[in-house]
PDB file of C-alpha atoms in Angstrom:
ATOM      1  CA  MET A   8       0.000   0.000   0.000  1.00 58.00           C
ATOM      2  CA  SER A   9       1.378   3.415  -0.953  1.00 64.00           C
ATOM      3  CA  VAL A  10       0.729   6.257   1.488  1.00 86.00           C
ATOM      4  CA  ARG A  11       2.224   9.627   0.687  1.00 89.00           C
ATOM      5  CA  VAL A  12       4.256  11.339   3.397  1.00 95.00           C
ATOM      6  CA  ASP A  13       6.049  14.603   2.645  1.00 96.00           C
ATOM      7  CA  PRO A  14       8.797  16.350   4.598  1.00 97.00           C
ATOM      8  CA  PRO A  15       7.598  19.442   6.454  1.00 98.00           C
ATOM      9  CA  ALA A  16       7.083  22.611   4.440  1.00 98.00           C
ATOM     10  CA  ARG A  17       8.199  24.691   7.427  1.00 98.00           C
ATOM     11  CA  LEU A  18      10.116  23.914  10.638  1.00 98.00           C
ATOM     12  CA  GLY A  19      10.663  26.033  13.706  1.00 98.00           C
ATOM     13  CA  THR A  20      10.657  26.512  17.450  1.00 98.00           C
ATOM     14  CA  ASP A  21       8.992  29.041  19.701  1.00 98.00           C
ATOM     15  CA  ARG A  22      10.158  30.112  23.143  1.00 98.00           C
ATOM     16  CA  LEU A  23       7.492  29.646  25.789  1.00 98.00           C
ATOM     17  CA  PRO A  24       7.016  32.113  28.673  1.00 97.00           C
ATOM     18  CA  ASP A  25       9.156  29.964  31.001  1.00 97.00           C
ATOM     19  CA  GLY A  26      12.036  29.965  28.515  1.00 98.00           C
ATOM     20  CA  ARG A  27      11.607  26.440  27.155  1.00 98.00           C
ATOM     21  CA  LEU A  28      11.507  25.815  23.406  1.00 98.00           C
ATOM     22  CA  LEU A  29       8.586  24.057  21.730  1.00 98.00           C
ATOM     23  CA  GLY A  30       9.329  22.562  18.323  1.00 98.00           C
ATOM     24  CA  TRP A  31       6.844  22.443  15.465  1.00 98.00           C
ATOM     25  CA  ALA A  32       6.569  21.437  11.819  1.00 98.00           C
ATOM     26  CA  GLU A  33       4.007  22.602   9.266  1.00 98.00           C
ATOM     27  CA  TRP A  34       2.395  21.347   6.075  1.00 98.00           C
ATOM     28  CA  GLY A  35      -0.208  23.008   3.874  1.00 98.00           C
ATOM     29  CA  PRO A  36      -0.885  26.676   3.148  1.00 98.00           C
ATOM     30  CA  PRO A  37       0.503  29.073   5.771  1.00 97.00           C
ATOM     31  CA  ASP A  38      -2.818  30.952   5.749  1.00 97.00           C
ATOM     32  CA  GLY A  39      -4.892  27.761   6.022  1.00 98.00           C
ATOM     33  CA  VAL A  40      -7.132  26.618   8.866  1.00 98.00           C
ATOM     34  CA  PRO A  41      -4.809  25.707  11.767  1.00 98.00           C
ATOM     35  CA  VAL A  42      -4.993  22.064  12.841  1.00 98.00           C
ATOM     36  CA  LEU A  43      -2.532  20.929  15.504  1.00 98.00           C
ATOM     37  CA  LEU A  44      -1.148  17.383  15.644  1.00 98.00           C
ATOM     38  CA  SER A  45      -0.161  15.650  18.869  1.00 98.00           C
ATOM     39  CA  PRO A  46       1.932  12.816  17.379  1.00 98.00           C
ATOM     40  CA  GLY A  47       2.255   9.182  18.400  1.00 98.00           C
ATOM     41  CA  ALA A  48       4.687   7.623  20.839  1.00 97.00           C
ATOM     42  CA  ALA A  49       8.274   8.842  20.589  1.00 96.00           C
ATOM     43  CA  THR A  50       7.847  10.407  17.155  1.00 97.00           C
ATOM     44  CA  SER A  51       9.003  13.917  16.464  1.00 97.00           C
ATOM     45  CA  ARG A  52       7.188  16.727  14.705  1.00 98.00           C
ATOM     46  CA  ARG A  53       8.495  15.543  11.308  1.00 96.00           C
ATOM     47  CA  LEU A  54       5.987  12.726  10.727  1.00 97.00           C
ATOM     48  CA  GLY A  55       2.872  14.403   9.390  1.00 97.00           C
ATOM     49  CA  PHE A  56      -0.120  12.966   7.588  1.00 98.00           C
ATOM     50  CA  GLY A  57      -2.533  13.889   4.810  1.00 97.00           C
ATOM     51  CA  ALA A  58       0.135  15.202   2.444  1.00 95.00           C
ATOM     52  CA  ASP A  59      -2.274  14.754  -0.466  1.00 91.00           C
ATOM     53  CA  ALA A  60      -5.150  16.460   1.379  1.00 96.00           C
ATOM     54  CA  VAL A  61      -3.913  19.463   3.369  1.00 97.00           C
ATOM     55  CA  ASP A  62      -3.526  21.802   0.389  1.00 97.00           C
ATOM     56  CA  GLU A  63      -6.828  20.775  -1.154  1.00 97.00           C
ATOM     57  CA  LEU A  64      -8.701  21.194   2.134  1.00 98.00           C
ATOM     58  CA  GLY A  65      -6.914  24.416   3.067  1.00 98.00           C
ATOM     59  CA  VAL A  66      -5.434  22.944   6.255  1.00 98.00           C
ATOM     60  CA  ARG A  67      -2.346  24.366   7.929  1.00 98.00           C
ATOM     61  CA  LEU A  68      -1.229  21.232   9.758  1.00 98.00           C
ATOM     62  CA  ILE A  69       1.096  21.976  12.692  1.00 98.00           C
ATOM     63  CA  SER A  70       2.750  19.034  14.411  1.00 98.00           C
ATOM     64  CA  LEU A  71       4.175  19.617  17.891  1.00 98.00           C
ATOM     65  CA  ASP A  72       7.108  18.053  19.710  1.00 98.00           C
ATOM     66  CA  ARG A  73       5.989  17.350  23.250  1.00 98.00           C
ATOM     67  CA  PRO A  74       8.573  18.342  25.902  1.00 97.00           C
ATOM     68  CA  GLY A  75      11.718  16.231  25.686  1.00 97.00           C
ATOM     69  CA  LEU A  76      10.933  14.961  22.188  1.00 97.00           C
ATOM     70  CA  GLY A  77      12.603  16.290  19.042  1.00 97.00           C
ATOM     71  CA  ALA A  78      13.345  19.995  19.347  1.00 97.00           C
ATOM     72  CA  SER A  79      11.303  20.670  22.498  1.00 98.00           C
ATOM     73  CA  THR A  80      13.054  21.341  25.798  1.00 97.00           C
ATOM     74  CA  PRO A  81      12.557  18.608  28.426  1.00 96.00           C
ATOM     75  CA  ALA A  82      10.313  19.386  31.380  1.00 95.00           C
ATOM     76  CA  PRO A  83      10.963  16.795  34.104  1.00 91.00           C
ATOM     77  CA  GLY A  84       7.850  15.914  36.066  1.00 92.00           C
ATOM     78  CA  ARG A  85       5.569  17.501  33.492  1.00 95.00           C
ATOM     79  CA  THR A  86       1.831  16.868  33.522  1.00 97.00           C
ATOM     80  CA  PHE A  87      -1.088  16.728  31.116  1.00 98.00           C
ATOM     81  CA  ALA A  88      -2.155  20.164  32.344  1.00 98.00           C
ATOM     82  CA  GLY A  89       1.319  21.492  31.610  1.00 98.00           C
ATOM     83  CA  PHE A  90       1.089  20.309  28.018  1.00 98.00           C
ATOM     84  CA  ALA A  91      -2.303  22.001  27.620  1.00 98.00           C
ATOM     85  CA  ASP A  92      -0.730  25.209  28.924  1.00 98.00           C
ATOM     86  CA  ASP A  93       2.113  24.852  26.407  1.00 98.00           C
ATOM     87  CA  VAL A  94      -0.381  24.502  23.562  1.00 98.00           C
ATOM     88  CA  ARG A  95      -2.314  27.529  24.774  1.00 98.00           C
ATOM     89  CA  ASP A  96       0.893  29.578  24.935  1.00 98.00           C
ATOM     90  CA  LEU A  97       2.018  28.429  21.483  1.00 98.00           C
ATOM     91  CA  ALA A  98      -1.354  29.270  19.966  1.00 98.00           C
ATOM     92  CA  GLY A  99      -1.069  32.757  21.405  1.00 97.00           C
ATOM     93  CA  LEU A 100       2.511  33.253  20.242  1.00 97.00           C
ATOM     94  CA  ARG A 101       1.716  32.102  16.688  1.00 97.00           C
ATOM     95  CA  GLY A 102      -1.690  33.773  16.354  1.00 97.00           C
ATOM     96  CA  LEU A 103      -3.554  30.497  15.898  1.00 97.00           C
ATOM     97  CA  GLY A 104      -6.627  31.442  17.896  1.00 96.00           C
ATOM     98  CA  ARG A 105      -8.349  28.334  19.252  1.00 97.00           C
ATOM     99  CA  PRO A 106      -7.269  25.690  16.743  1.00 98.00           C
ATOM    100  CA  ALA A 107      -8.619  22.223  16.111  1.00 98.00           C
ATOM    101  CA  MET A 108      -6.440  19.265  17.026  1.00 98.00           C
ATOM    102  CA  VAL A 109      -5.665  15.690  16.024  1.00 99.00           C
ATOM    103  CA  GLY A 110      -4.208  13.285  18.584  1.00 98.00           C
ATOM    104  CA  ASN A 111      -2.637  10.058  17.334  1.00 98.00           C
ATOM    105  CA  SER A 112      -1.758   6.971  19.376  1.00 98.00           C
ATOM    106  CA  GLN A 113       0.059   8.060  22.558  1.00 98.00           C
ATOM    107  CA  GLY A 114      -0.607  11.659  21.549  1.00 98.00           C
ATOM    108  CA  GLY A 115      -4.335  11.007  22.032  1.00 98.00           C
ATOM    109  CA  PRO A 116      -4.496  11.466  25.816  1.00 98.00           C
ATOM    110  CA  PHE A 117      -2.505  14.689  25.551  1.00 98.00           C
ATOM    111  CA  ALA A 118      -4.932  15.976  22.936  1.00 98.00           C
ATOM    112  CA  LEU A 119      -7.858  15.018  25.180  1.00 98.00           C
ATOM    113  CA  ALA A 120      -6.220  17.008  27.981  1.00 98.00           C
ATOM    114  CA  CYS A 121      -6.175  20.019  25.654  1.00 98.00           C
ATOM    115  CA  ALA A 122      -9.859  19.532  24.883  1.00 98.00           C
ATOM    116  CA  ALA A 123     -10.708  19.216  28.584  1.00 98.00           C
ATOM    117  CA  ALA A 124      -8.815  22.465  29.245  1.00 98.00           C
ATOM    118  CA  GLY A 125     -10.741  24.263  26.486  1.00 97.00           C
ATOM    119  CA  VAL A 126      -7.550  25.013  24.559  1.00 98.00           C
ATOM    120  CA  VAL A 127      -8.797  23.596  21.237  1.00 98.00           C
ATOM    121  CA  SER A 128     -12.021  24.067  19.301  1.00 98.00           C
ATOM    122  CA  GLY A 129     -12.509  20.419  18.375  1.00 98.00           C
ATOM    123  CA  LEU A 130     -10.652  17.151  18.381  1.00 98.00           C
ATOM    124  CA  ALA A 131     -10.076  14.007  16.351  1.00 98.00           C
ATOM    125  CA  VAL A 132      -8.472  11.184  18.310  1.00 99.00           C
ATOM    126  CA  VAL A 133      -7.097   8.660  15.812  1.00 98.00           C
ATOM    127  CA  SER A 134      -5.963   5.241  17.072  1.00 98.00           C
ATOM    128  CA  GLY A 135      -5.700   6.893  20.449  1.00 98.00           C
ATOM    129  CA  SER A 136      -4.149   5.240  23.492  1.00 98.00           C
ATOM    130  CA  ASP A 137      -7.012   4.505  25.867  1.00 98.00           C
ATOM    131  CA  GLU A 138      -7.088   4.921  29.643  1.00 98.00           C
ATOM    132  CA  VAL A 139      -5.948   1.365  30.282  1.00 98.00           C
ATOM    133  CA  ALA A 140      -5.631   2.108  34.015  1.00 98.00           C
ATOM    134  CA  ALA A 141      -9.407   2.606  34.270  1.00 97.00           C
ATOM    135  CA  PRO A 142     -10.796  -0.080  36.605  1.00 96.00           C
ATOM    136  CA  GLU A 143     -13.364  -1.072  33.990  1.00 96.00           C
ATOM    137  CA  PHE A 144     -10.546  -2.537  31.878  1.00 96.00           C
ATOM    138  CA  ALA A 145      -8.617  -4.322  34.633  1.00 92.00           C
ATOM    139  CA  ALA A 146     -10.083  -7.799  34.210  1.00 90.00           C
ATOM    140  CA  GLY A 147      -9.662  -7.866  30.429  1.00 90.00           C
ATOM    141  CA  LEU A 148      -6.089  -6.616  29.982  1.00 94.00           C
ATOM    142  CA  PRO A 149      -3.377  -9.024  28.789  1.00 93.00           C
ATOM    143  CA  ASP A 150      -1.130 -10.077  31.663  1.00 94.00           C
ATOM    144  CA  GLY A 151       1.912  -8.126  30.474  1.00 93.00           C
ATOM    145  CA  LEU A 152      -0.026  -4.887  30.024  1.00 94.00           C
ATOM    146  CA  ARG A 153      -1.834  -5.358  33.344  1.00 95.00           C
ATOM    147  CA  ARG A 154       1.499  -5.711  35.150  1.00 95.00           C
ATOM    148  CA  LEU A 155       2.805  -2.532  33.496  1.00 95.00           C
ATOM    149  CA  VAL A 156      -0.317  -0.632  34.519  1.00 96.00           C
ATOM    150  CA  GLU A 157       0.082  -1.880  38.090  1.00 96.00           C
ATOM    151  CA  THR A 158       3.737  -0.800  38.145  1.00 96.00           C
ATOM    152  CA  VAL A 159       2.859   2.676  36.861  1.00 97.00           C
ATOM    153  CA  ALA A 160       0.257   2.976  39.635  1.00 97.00           C
ATOM    154  CA  SER A 161       2.412   1.631  42.460  1.00 97.00           C
ATOM    155  CA  ASP A 162       5.868   2.918  41.494  1.00 97.00           C
ATOM    156  CA  PRO A 163       5.766   5.474  38.680  1.00 95.00           C
ATOM    157  CA  ALA A 164       9.466   6.297  39.074  1.00 94.00           C
ATOM    158  CA  ALA A 165      10.412   2.654  38.483  1.00 94.00           C
ATOM    159  CA  ALA A 166       8.085   2.498  35.497  1.00 95.00           C
ATOM    160  CA  GLU A 167       9.588   5.650  34.037  1.00 94.00           C
ATOM    161  CA  ALA A 168      13.087   4.235  34.493  1.00 94.00           C
ATOM    162  CA  ARG A 169      12.017   1.075  32.689  1.00 93.00           C
ATOM    163  CA  PHE A 170      10.582   2.993  29.758  1.00 95.00           C
ATOM    164  CA  ALA A 171      13.755   5.078  29.617  1.00 94.00           C
ATOM    165  CA  GLY A 172      15.543   1.970  28.374  1.00 94.00           C
ATOM    166  CA  PHE A 173      13.823   2.270  24.986  1.00 94.00           C
ATOM    167  CA  ASP A 174      15.445   3.707  21.884  1.00 96.00           C
ATOM    168  CA  ALA A 175      14.409   4.226  18.263  1.00 96.00           C
ATOM    169  CA  ASP A 176      15.280   0.663  17.251  1.00 96.00           C
ATOM    170  CA  ALA A 177      13.349  -0.850  20.153  1.00 96.00           C
ATOM    171  CA  MET A 178      10.297   1.255  19.329  1.00 96.00           C
ATOM    172  CA  TRP A 179      10.446   0.298  15.650  1.00 97.00           C
ATOM    173  CA  ASP A 180      10.737  -3.377  16.551  1.00 97.00           C
ATOM    174  CA  MET A 181       7.826  -3.162  18.994  1.00 96.00           C
ATOM    175  CA  VAL A 182       5.546  -1.513  16.436  1.00 97.00           C
ATOM    176  CA  MET A 183       6.545  -3.864  13.635  1.00 97.00           C
ATOM    177  CA  GLY A 184       6.165  -6.901  15.867  1.00 96.00           C
ATOM    178  CA  GLY A 185       2.731  -5.932  17.144  1.00 94.00           C
ATOM    179  CA  SER A 186       1.032  -4.676  13.981  1.00 97.00           C
ATOM    180  CA  PRO A 187      -1.333  -6.599  11.696  1.00 97.00           C
ATOM    181  CA  GLU A 188      -0.434  -7.148   8.052  1.00 97.00           C
ATOM    182  CA  CYS A 189      -2.730  -4.337   6.887  1.00 97.00           C
ATOM    183  CA  ASP A 190      -0.678  -1.853   8.953  1.00 97.00           C
ATOM    184  CA  LEU A 191       2.678  -3.350   8.017  1.00 97.00           C
ATOM    185  CA  ALA A 192       1.808  -2.689   4.375  1.00 97.00           C
ATOM    186  CA  VAL A 193       1.834   1.018   5.301  1.00 97.00           C
ATOM    187  CA  TYR A 194       4.723   1.070   7.759  1.00 97.00           C
ATOM    188  CA  THR A 195       7.144  -0.869   5.565  1.00 96.00           C
ATOM    189  CA  GLU A 196       6.447   1.100   2.381  1.00 96.00           C
ATOM    190  CA  PRO A 197       9.929   2.572   1.724  1.00 95.00           C
ATOM    191  CA  GLY A 198       8.961   6.257   1.783  1.00 95.00           C
ATOM    192  CA  PHE A 199       6.874   5.899   4.918  1.00 97.00           C
ATOM    193  CA  ALA A 200       9.479   3.733   6.668  1.00 97.00           C
ATOM    194  CA  ARG A 201      12.199   6.344   6.056  1.00 96.00           C
ATOM    195  CA  ALA A 202      10.008   9.145   7.420  1.00 97.00           C
ATOM    196  CA  TYR A 203       8.917   7.083  10.431  1.00 97.00           C
ATOM    197  CA  ARG A 204      12.454   5.990  11.304  1.00 97.00           C
ATOM    198  CA  ARG A 205      13.703   9.584  11.070  1.00 97.00           C
ATOM    199  CA  ALA A 206      10.874  10.788  13.318  1.00 98.00           C
ATOM    200  CA  LEU A 207      11.742   8.096  15.890  1.00 97.00           C
ATOM    201  CA  GLU A 208      15.439   8.975  15.798  1.00 97.00           C
ATOM    202  CA  GLU A 209      14.612  12.634  16.391  1.00 97.00           C
ATOM    203  CA  GLY A 210      12.069  11.731  19.054  1.00 97.00           C
ATOM    204  CA  PHE A 211      14.744   9.877  21.025  1.00 96.00           C
ATOM    205  CA  ALA A 212      17.539  12.375  20.293  1.00 95.00           C
ATOM    206  CA  GLN A 213      17.469  13.778  23.840  1.00 94.00           C
ATOM    207  CA  GLY A 214      17.195  10.330  25.435  1.00 88.00           C
ATOM    208  CA  ALA A 215      14.061   8.331  26.169  1.00 81.00           C
ATOM    209  CA  ALA A 216      13.797   9.665  29.713  1.00 82.00           C
ATOM    210  CA  ALA A 217      13.454  13.212  28.401  1.00 83.00           C
ATOM    211  CA  GLY A 218      10.256  12.541  26.480  1.00 94.00           C
ATOM    212  CA  TYR A 219       8.987   9.055  25.733  1.00 96.00           C
ATOM    213  CA  ALA A 220       9.279   7.649  29.254  1.00 96.00           C
ATOM    214  CA  ARG A 221       7.392  10.530  30.852  1.00 96.00           C
ATOM    215  CA  ASP A 222       4.736  10.434  28.139  1.00 97.00           C
ATOM    216  CA  THR A 223       4.220   6.717  28.715  1.00 97.00           C
ATOM    217  CA  VAL A 224       3.868   6.983  32.485  1.00 97.00           C
ATOM    218  CA  LEU A 225       1.281   9.723  32.049  1.00 98.00           C
ATOM    219  CA  ALA A 226      -0.650   7.891  29.340  1.00 98.00           C
ATOM    220  CA  MET A 227      -0.695   4.556  31.205  1.00 98.00           C
ATOM    221  CA  GLY A 228      -1.796   6.020  34.525  1.00 98.00           C
ATOM    222  CA  ARG A 229      -5.176   7.365  35.542  1.00 98.00           C
ATOM    223  CA  TRP A 230      -5.956  10.490  33.583  1.00 98.00           C
ATOM    224  CA  PRO A 231      -6.431  13.457  35.933  1.00 98.00           C
ATOM    225  CA  PHE A 232      -8.702  15.467  33.626  1.00 97.00           C
ATOM    226  CA  ALA A 233     -12.479  15.065  33.454  1.00 96.00           C
ATOM    227  CA  LEU A 234     -13.642  13.619  30.143  1.00 98.00           C
ATOM    228  CA  LYS A 235     -17.246  14.449  31.098  1.00 97.00           C
ATOM    229  CA  ASP A 236     -16.389  18.140  31.108  1.00 95.00           C
ATOM    230  CA  ILE A 237     -15.158  18.238  27.493  1.00 98.00           C
ATOM    231  CA  ALA A 238     -17.379  20.743  25.715  1.00 97.00           C
ATOM    232  CA  VAL A 239     -15.961  20.702  22.174  1.00 98.00           C
ATOM    233  CA  PRO A 240     -16.755  18.300  19.310  1.00 98.00           C
ATOM    234  CA  VAL A 241     -14.797  15.053  19.571  1.00 98.00           C
ATOM    235  CA  ASP A 242     -14.505  12.225  17.052  1.00 98.00           C
ATOM    236  CA  LEU A 243     -12.800   8.961  17.927  1.00 98.00           C
ATOM    237  CA  TRP A 244     -11.357   6.935  15.051  1.00 98.00           C
ATOM    238  CA  TYR A 245     -10.214   3.320  15.366  1.00 98.00           C
ATOM    239  CA  GLY A 246      -9.365   0.637  12.847  1.00 98.00           C
ATOM    240  CA  GLU A 247     -11.300  -2.564  13.448  1.00 98.00           C
ATOM    241  CA  ARG A 248      -8.029  -4.551  13.318  1.00 98.00           C
ATOM    242  CA  ASP A 249      -6.287  -2.359  15.884  1.00 97.00           C
ATOM    243  CA  THR A 250      -5.424  -4.488  18.912  1.00 91.00           C
ATOM    244  CA  SER A 251      -2.856  -2.231  20.595  1.00 94.00           C
ATOM    245  CA  HIS A 252      -4.469   1.126  21.396  1.00 97.00           C
ATOM    246  CA  SER A 253      -7.802   0.453  23.090  1.00 98.00           C
ATOM    247  CA  PRO A 254      -9.259  -2.719  24.612  1.00 96.00           C
ATOM    248  CA  ASP A 255     -12.644  -1.988  22.996  1.00 97.00           C
ATOM    249  CA  ASN A 256     -11.725   0.317  20.078  1.00 97.00           C
ATOM    250  CA  GLY A 257     -12.817   3.376  22.004  1.00 98.00           C
ATOM    251  CA  ALA A 258     -16.355   2.309  22.959  1.00 98.00           C
ATOM    252  CA  PHE A 259     -15.991   3.069  26.683  1.00 98.00           C
ATOM    253  CA  LEU A 260     -14.002   6.203  25.918  1.00 98.00           C
ATOM    254  CA  ALA A 261     -16.757   7.511  23.636  1.00 98.00           C
ATOM    255  CA  ASP A 262     -19.374   6.899  26.344  1.00 98.00           C
ATOM    256  CA  ARG A 263     -17.442   9.140  28.730  1.00 98.00           C
ATOM    257  CA  ILE A 264     -17.157  12.159  26.407  1.00 98.00           C
ATOM    258  CA  PRO A 265     -20.369  14.161  25.873  1.00 97.00           C
ATOM    259  CA  GLY A 266     -21.463  14.078  22.232  1.00 96.00           C
ATOM    260  CA  ALA A 267     -18.451  12.098  21.038  1.00 98.00           C
ATOM    261  CA  HIS A 268     -18.761  10.269  17.726  1.00 98.00           C
ATOM    262  CA  ARG A 269     -16.943   6.948  17.333  1.00 98.00           C
ATOM    263  CA  HIS A 270     -15.879   5.622  13.940  1.00 98.00           C
ATOM    264  CA  VAL A 271     -14.614   2.051  13.505  1.00 98.00           C
ATOM    265  CA  VAL A 272     -13.056   1.637  10.070  1.00 98.00           C
ATOM    266  CA  PRO A 273     -12.847  -1.830   8.498  1.00 98.00           C
ATOM    267  CA  GLU A 274      -9.763  -3.467   6.986  1.00 97.00           C
ATOM    268  CA  ILE A 275      -7.188  -1.340   8.836  1.00 98.00           C
ATOM    269  CA  GLY A 276      -5.586  -1.106  12.263  1.00 98.00           C
ATOM    270  CA  GLY A 277      -3.367   1.531  13.873  1.00 98.00           C
ATOM    271  CA  ALA A 278      -2.217   2.977  10.526  1.00 98.00           C
ATOM    272  CA  LEU A 279      -5.621   4.628  10.159  1.00 98.00           C
ATOM    273  CA  LEU A 280      -4.265   8.188  10.425  1.00 98.00           C
ATOM    274  CA  TRP A 281      -2.369   7.775   7.161  1.00 98.00           C
ATOM    275  CA  THR A 282      -4.823   5.628   5.219  1.00 97.00           C
ATOM    276  CA  HIS A 283      -7.870   7.779   6.058  1.00 97.00           C
ATOM    277  CA  ALA A 284      -6.339  11.229   6.530  1.00 97.00           C
ATOM    278  CA  ARG A 285      -8.802  12.974   4.225  1.00 97.00           C
ATOM    279  CA  ASP A 286     -11.797  11.539   6.071  1.00 98.00           C
ATOM    280  CA  VAL A 287     -10.383  12.565   9.448  1.00 98.00           C
ATOM    281  CA  LEU A 288      -9.575  16.121   8.366  1.00 98.00           C
ATOM    282  CA  THR A 289     -12.823  16.664   6.471  1.00 98.00           C
ATOM    283  CA  ARG A 290     -14.865  15.554   9.472  1.00 98.00           C
ATOM    284  CA  LEU A 291     -12.812  17.713  11.843  1.00 98.00           C
ATOM    285  CA  LEU A 292     -13.227  20.791   9.654  1.00 98.00           C
ATOM    286  CA  ASP A 293     -16.972  20.211   9.418  1.00 97.00           C
ATOM    287  CA  ARG A 294     -17.341  19.759  13.159  1.00 97.00           C
ATOM    288  CA  THR A 295     -15.344  22.883  14.024  1.00 97.00           C
ATOM    289  CA  ALA A 296     -16.633  25.211  11.282  1.00 94.00           C
ATOM    290  CA  ALA A 297     -18.785  27.173  13.713  1.00 84.00           C
ATOM    291  CA  ALA A 298     -15.753  28.020  15.840  1.00 80.00           C
ATOM    292  CA  ARG A 299     -13.902  29.720  12.980  1.00 79.00           C
TER     293      ARG A 299
END
């Protein structure tokens, strides 16, 4: 399967009020409708999506490096609320208003935190990591995942140290080893594989403990924001063959978010963001039109 991925049209960093840098990459027209991307686990700002759709739809796609990933300054002990504050500050610095957002994979919970904080005007969570620490999931989790969740709850510092042992090669191997054939057809396409590997290498450039490990502890713990208080349009997108992001392909998550719409797409798994980019962006633009 051929999925087009383009290098960023524009790259940069902005200095936040506390002096830290936040890295970003852009695709699409610079005067387009701003749509932020909170990328997947350990990937830098460089791996975008919808290269064949952003210009046509008039989308200015802006991918963000979370603290400690890529070009963004680490922030030890950071929180979901801190990331929402960073996004609010960046939107102010760059004149983005109240943009829409897409959260992919491990970037999903961070995007939900932004929605709960009212920082964004609407949200698409695509193959989003679910709140696996929710007690409703405890009985059905695979043993290995259940033990990780228990470690994060009982000793988050030990869990973070464990995750800090990952690097770009380990992450690549984990994704390739746990993906169905329909996703591997995307991930191993030469152009996509090069872009994905580069994004992983940049994501780990400051060391796993600076970004990925902290992200993972936050995402695998109980989420401290109230999903019931989200007051912006939210769409949840999952591939029916996705077995790694949500125990029930977002069904319980959708029930907890007022007015959320859940889409389960056949014949694909976690690669959904790249195979169905146009659908995701079109729906997000439609749902947030009133806010523009």
